[in-house]
PDB file of C-alpha atoms and ligand atoms in Angstrom:
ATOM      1  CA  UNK A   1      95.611  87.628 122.502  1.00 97.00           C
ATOM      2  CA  UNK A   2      97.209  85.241 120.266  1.00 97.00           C
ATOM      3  CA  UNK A   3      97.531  81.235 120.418  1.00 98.00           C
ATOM      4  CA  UNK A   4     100.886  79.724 119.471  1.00 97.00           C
ATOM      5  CA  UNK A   5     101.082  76.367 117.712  1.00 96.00           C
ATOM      6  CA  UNK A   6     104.521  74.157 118.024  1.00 95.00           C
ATOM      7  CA  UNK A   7     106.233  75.813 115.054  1.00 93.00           C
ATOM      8  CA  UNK A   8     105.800  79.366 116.808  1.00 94.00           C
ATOM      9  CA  UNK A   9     107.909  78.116 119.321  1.00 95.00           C
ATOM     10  CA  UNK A  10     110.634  76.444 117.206  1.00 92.00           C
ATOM     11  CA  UNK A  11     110.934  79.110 115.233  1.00 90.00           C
ATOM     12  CA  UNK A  12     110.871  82.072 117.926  1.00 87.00           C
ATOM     13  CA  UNK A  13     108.331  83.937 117.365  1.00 89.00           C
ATOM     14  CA  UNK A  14     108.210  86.855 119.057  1.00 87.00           C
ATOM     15  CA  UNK A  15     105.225  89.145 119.747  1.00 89.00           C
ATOM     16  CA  UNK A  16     104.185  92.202 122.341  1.00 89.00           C
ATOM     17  CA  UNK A  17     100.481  90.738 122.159  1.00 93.00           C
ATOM     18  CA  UNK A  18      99.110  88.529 125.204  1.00 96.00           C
ATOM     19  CA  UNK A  19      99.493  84.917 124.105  1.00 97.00           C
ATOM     20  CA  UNK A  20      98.236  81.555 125.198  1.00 98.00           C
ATOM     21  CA  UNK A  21      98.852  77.576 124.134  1.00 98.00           C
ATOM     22  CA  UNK A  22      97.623  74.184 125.024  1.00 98.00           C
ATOM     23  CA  UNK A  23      99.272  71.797 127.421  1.00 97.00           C
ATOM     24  CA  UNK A  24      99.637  69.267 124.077  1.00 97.00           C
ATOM     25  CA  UNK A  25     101.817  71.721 122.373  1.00 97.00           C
ATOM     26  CA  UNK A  26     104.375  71.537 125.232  1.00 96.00           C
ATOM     27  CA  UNK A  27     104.396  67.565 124.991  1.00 95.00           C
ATOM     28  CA  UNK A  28     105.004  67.620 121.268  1.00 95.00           C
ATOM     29  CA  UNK A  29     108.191  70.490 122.032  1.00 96.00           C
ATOM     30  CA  UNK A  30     111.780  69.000 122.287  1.00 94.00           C
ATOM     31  CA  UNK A  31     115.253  70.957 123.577  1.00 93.00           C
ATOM     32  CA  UNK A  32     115.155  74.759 123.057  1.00 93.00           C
ATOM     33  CA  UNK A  33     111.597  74.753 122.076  1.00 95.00           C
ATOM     34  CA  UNK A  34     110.802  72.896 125.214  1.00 96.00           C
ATOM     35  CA  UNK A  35     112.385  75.769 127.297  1.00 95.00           C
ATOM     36  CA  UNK A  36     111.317  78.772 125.317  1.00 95.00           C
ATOM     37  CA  UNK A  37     107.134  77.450 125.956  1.00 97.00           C
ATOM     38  CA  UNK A  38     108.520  76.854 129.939  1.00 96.00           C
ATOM     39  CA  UNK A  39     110.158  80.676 129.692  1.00 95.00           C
ATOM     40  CA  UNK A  40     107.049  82.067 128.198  1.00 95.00           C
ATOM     41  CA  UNK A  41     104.708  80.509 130.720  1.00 96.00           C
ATOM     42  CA  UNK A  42     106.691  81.716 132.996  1.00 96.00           C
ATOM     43  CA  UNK A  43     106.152  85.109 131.633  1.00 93.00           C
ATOM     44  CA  UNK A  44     102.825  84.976 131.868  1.00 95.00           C
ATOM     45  CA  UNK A  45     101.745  82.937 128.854  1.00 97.00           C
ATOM     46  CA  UNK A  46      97.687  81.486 129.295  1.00 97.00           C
ATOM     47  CA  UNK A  47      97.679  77.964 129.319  1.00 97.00           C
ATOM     48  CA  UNK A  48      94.594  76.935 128.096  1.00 97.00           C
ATOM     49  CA  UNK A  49      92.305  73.863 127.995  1.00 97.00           C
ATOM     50  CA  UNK A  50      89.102  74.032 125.551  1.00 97.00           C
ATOM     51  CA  UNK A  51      86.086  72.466 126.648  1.00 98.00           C
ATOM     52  CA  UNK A  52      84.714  69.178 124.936  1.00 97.00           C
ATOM     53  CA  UNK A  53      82.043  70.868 123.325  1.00 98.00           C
ATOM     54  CA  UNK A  54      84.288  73.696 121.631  1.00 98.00           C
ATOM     55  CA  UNK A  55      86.652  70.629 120.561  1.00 98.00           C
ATOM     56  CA  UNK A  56      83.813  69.030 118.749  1.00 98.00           C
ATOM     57  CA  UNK A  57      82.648  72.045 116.940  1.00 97.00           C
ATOM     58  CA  UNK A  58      86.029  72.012 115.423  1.00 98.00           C
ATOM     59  CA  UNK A  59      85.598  68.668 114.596  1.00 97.00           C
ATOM     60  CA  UNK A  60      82.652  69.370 112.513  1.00 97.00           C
ATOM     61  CA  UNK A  61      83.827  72.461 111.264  1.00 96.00           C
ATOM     62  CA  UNK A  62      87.009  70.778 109.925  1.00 95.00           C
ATOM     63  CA  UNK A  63      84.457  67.807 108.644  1.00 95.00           C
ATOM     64  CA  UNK A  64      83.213  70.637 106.365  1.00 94.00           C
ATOM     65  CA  UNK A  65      86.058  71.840 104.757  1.00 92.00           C
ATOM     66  CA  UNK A  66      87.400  68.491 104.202  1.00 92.00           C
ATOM     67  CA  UNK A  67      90.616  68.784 106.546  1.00 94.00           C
ATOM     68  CA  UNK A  68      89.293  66.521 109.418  1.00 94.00           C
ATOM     69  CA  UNK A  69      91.825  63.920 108.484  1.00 92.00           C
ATOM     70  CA  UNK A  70      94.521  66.279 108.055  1.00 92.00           C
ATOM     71  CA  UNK A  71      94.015  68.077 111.488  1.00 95.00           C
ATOM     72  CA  UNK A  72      96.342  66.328 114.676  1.00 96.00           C
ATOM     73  CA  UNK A  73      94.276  65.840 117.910  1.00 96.00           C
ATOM     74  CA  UNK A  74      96.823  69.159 118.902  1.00 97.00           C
ATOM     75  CA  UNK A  75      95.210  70.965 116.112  1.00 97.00           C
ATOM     76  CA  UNK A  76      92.286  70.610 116.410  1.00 98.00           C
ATOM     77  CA  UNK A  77      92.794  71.818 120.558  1.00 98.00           C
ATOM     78  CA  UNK A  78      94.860  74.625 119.798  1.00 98.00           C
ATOM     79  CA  UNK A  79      91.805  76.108 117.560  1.00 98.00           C
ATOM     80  CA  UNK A  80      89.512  75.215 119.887  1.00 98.00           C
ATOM     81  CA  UNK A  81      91.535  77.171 122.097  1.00 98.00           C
ATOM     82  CA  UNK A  82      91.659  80.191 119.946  1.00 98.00           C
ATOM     83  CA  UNK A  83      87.943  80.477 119.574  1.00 98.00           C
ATOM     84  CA  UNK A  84      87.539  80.319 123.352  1.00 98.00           C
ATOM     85  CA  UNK A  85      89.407  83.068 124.041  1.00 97.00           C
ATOM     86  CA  UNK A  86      88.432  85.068 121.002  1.00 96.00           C
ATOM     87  CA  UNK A  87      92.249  85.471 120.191  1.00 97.00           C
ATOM     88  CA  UNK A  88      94.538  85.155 116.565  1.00 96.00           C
ATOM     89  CA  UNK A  89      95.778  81.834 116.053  1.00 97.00           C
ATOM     90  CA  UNK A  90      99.479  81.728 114.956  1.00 95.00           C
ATOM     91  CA  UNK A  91     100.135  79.089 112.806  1.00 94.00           C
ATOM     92  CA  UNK A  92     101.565  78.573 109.064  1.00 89.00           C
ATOM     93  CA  UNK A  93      99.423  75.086 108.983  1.00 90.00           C
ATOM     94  CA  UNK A  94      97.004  75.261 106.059  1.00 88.00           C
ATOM     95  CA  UNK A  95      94.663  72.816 107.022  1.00 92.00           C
ATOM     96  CA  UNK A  96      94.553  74.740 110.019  1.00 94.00           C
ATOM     97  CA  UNK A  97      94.270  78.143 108.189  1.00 93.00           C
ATOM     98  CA  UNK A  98      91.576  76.827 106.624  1.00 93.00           C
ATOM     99  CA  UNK A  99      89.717  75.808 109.235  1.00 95.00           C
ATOM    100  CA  UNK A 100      90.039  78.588 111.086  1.00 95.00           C
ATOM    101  CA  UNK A 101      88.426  80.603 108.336  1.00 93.00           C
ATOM    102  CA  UNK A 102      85.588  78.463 108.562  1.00 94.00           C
ATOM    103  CA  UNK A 103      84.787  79.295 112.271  1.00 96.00           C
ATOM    104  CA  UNK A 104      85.538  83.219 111.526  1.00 95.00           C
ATOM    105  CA  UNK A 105      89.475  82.886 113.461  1.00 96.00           C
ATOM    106  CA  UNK A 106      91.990  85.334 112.984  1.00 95.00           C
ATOM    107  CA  UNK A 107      95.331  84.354 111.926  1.00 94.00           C
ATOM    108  CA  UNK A 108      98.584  85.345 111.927  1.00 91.00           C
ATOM    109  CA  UNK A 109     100.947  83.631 109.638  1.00 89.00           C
ATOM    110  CA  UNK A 110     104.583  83.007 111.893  1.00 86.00           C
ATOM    111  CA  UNK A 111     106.848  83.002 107.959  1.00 71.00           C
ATOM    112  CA  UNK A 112     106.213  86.541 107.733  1.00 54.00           C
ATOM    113  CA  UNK A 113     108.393  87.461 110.748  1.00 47.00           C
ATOM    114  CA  UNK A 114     111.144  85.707 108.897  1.00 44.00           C
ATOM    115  CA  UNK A 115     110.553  86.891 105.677  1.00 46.00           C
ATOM    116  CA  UNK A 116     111.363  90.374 107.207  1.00 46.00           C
ATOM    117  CA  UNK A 117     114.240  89.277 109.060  1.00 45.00           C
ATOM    118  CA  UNK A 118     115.799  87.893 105.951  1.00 45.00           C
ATOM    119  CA  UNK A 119     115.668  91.080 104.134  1.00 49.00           C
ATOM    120  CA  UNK A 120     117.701  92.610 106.885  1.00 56.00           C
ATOM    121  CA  UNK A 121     120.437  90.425 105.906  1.00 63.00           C
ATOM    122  CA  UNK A 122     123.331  92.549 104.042  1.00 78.00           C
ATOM    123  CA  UNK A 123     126.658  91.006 102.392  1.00 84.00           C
ATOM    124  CA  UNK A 124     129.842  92.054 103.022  1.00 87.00           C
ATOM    125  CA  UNK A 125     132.857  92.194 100.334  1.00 92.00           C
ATOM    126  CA  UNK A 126     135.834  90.315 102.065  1.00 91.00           C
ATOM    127  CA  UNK A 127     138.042  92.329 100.476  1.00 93.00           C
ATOM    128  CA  UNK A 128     136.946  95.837 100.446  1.00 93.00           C
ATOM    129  CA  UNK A 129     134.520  95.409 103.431  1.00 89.00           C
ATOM    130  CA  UNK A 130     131.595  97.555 101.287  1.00 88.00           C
ATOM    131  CA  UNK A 131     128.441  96.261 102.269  1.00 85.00           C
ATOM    132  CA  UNK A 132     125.479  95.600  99.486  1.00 82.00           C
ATOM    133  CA  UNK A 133     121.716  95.249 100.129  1.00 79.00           C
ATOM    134  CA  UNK A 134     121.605  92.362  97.731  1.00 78.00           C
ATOM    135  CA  UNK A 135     123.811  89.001  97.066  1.00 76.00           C
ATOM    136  CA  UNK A 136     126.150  89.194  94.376  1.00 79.00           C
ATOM    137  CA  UNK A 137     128.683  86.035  92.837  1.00 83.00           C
ATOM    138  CA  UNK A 138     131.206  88.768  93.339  1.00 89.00           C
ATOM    139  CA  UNK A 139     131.966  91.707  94.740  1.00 91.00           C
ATOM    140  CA  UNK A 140     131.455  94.657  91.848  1.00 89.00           C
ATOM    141  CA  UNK A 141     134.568  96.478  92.948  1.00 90.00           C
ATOM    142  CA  UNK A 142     137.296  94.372  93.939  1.00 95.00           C
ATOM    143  CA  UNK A 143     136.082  91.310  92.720  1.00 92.00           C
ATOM    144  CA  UNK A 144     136.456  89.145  96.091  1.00 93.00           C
ATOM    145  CA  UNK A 145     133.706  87.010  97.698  1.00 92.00           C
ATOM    146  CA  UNK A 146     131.094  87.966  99.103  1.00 88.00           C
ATOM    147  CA  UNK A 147     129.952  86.872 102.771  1.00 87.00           C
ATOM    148  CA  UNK A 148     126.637  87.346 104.677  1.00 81.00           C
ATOM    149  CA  UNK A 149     126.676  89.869 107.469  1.00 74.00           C
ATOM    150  CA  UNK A 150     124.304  90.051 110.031  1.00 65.00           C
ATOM    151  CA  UNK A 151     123.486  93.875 110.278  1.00 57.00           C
ATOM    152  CA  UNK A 152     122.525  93.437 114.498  1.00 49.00           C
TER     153      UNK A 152
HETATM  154 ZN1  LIG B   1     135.137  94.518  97.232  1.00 70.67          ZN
END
């Protein structure tokens, strides 16, 4: 199972594992982000609410690495959360990262499913429509500008 903070919903992250969130990240969601946490609840997404006790163990734990002041009240739920349920917390937060080292979390950076998307990215001569894997100032053939294409 993983837990999803805000940014895995604004930046669609998409995964085939089980996932859960906290009622607080759906307050702090706006527009399309808003929708896409209703969609995946819908979908069978756990909502979860950590107990007061597991909320202050974070608390300490994030005393100890220094990143108490750092961590939002959301934060400090949505780990909370994650070591209830024994599941990978997806988040790029550092502070967060850290923490959840501390308290022996898996997680699951959300860049990385960009990163890869990026390199699918080819670039198209407008000219002689050959495609190259990398961006050039122009095209080595013809000479005409390059554009970015979108291999899907
Ligand atoms: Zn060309």
């Amino acid at each position: 199972m993983q837990v999803l903070d805000s940014s895995a919903f604004i930046t669609e992250y998409h995964t085939n594992d089980q996932t859960a969130s906290i009622p607080l990240v759906r307050e702090e969601l706006e527009d399309e982000a808003f929708y896409r946490f209703d969609a995946m609840e819908g979908a069978g997404m756990h909502i979860h609410i950590p107990a007061d006790g597991t909320v202050e163990k974070v608390r300490r734990a994030a005393s100890e690495t220094g990143d108490r002041e750092v961590l939002s009240d959301t934060d400090v739920r949505l780990l909370a959360a994650a070591f209830e349920l024994d599941a990978t917390l997806v988040t790029d937060d550092y502070a967060m990262q850290n923490v959840a080292e501390r308290l022996d979390l898996r997680v699951e950076p959300i860049a990385r499913d960009g990163i890869t998307e990026e390199r699918e990215w080819r670039f198209q001569c407008v000219g002689c429509n050959r495609t190259f894997d990398e961006n050039k100032e122009r095209c080595p053939i013809c000479g005409s500008d390059l554009t970015r294409k979108n291999p899907a």
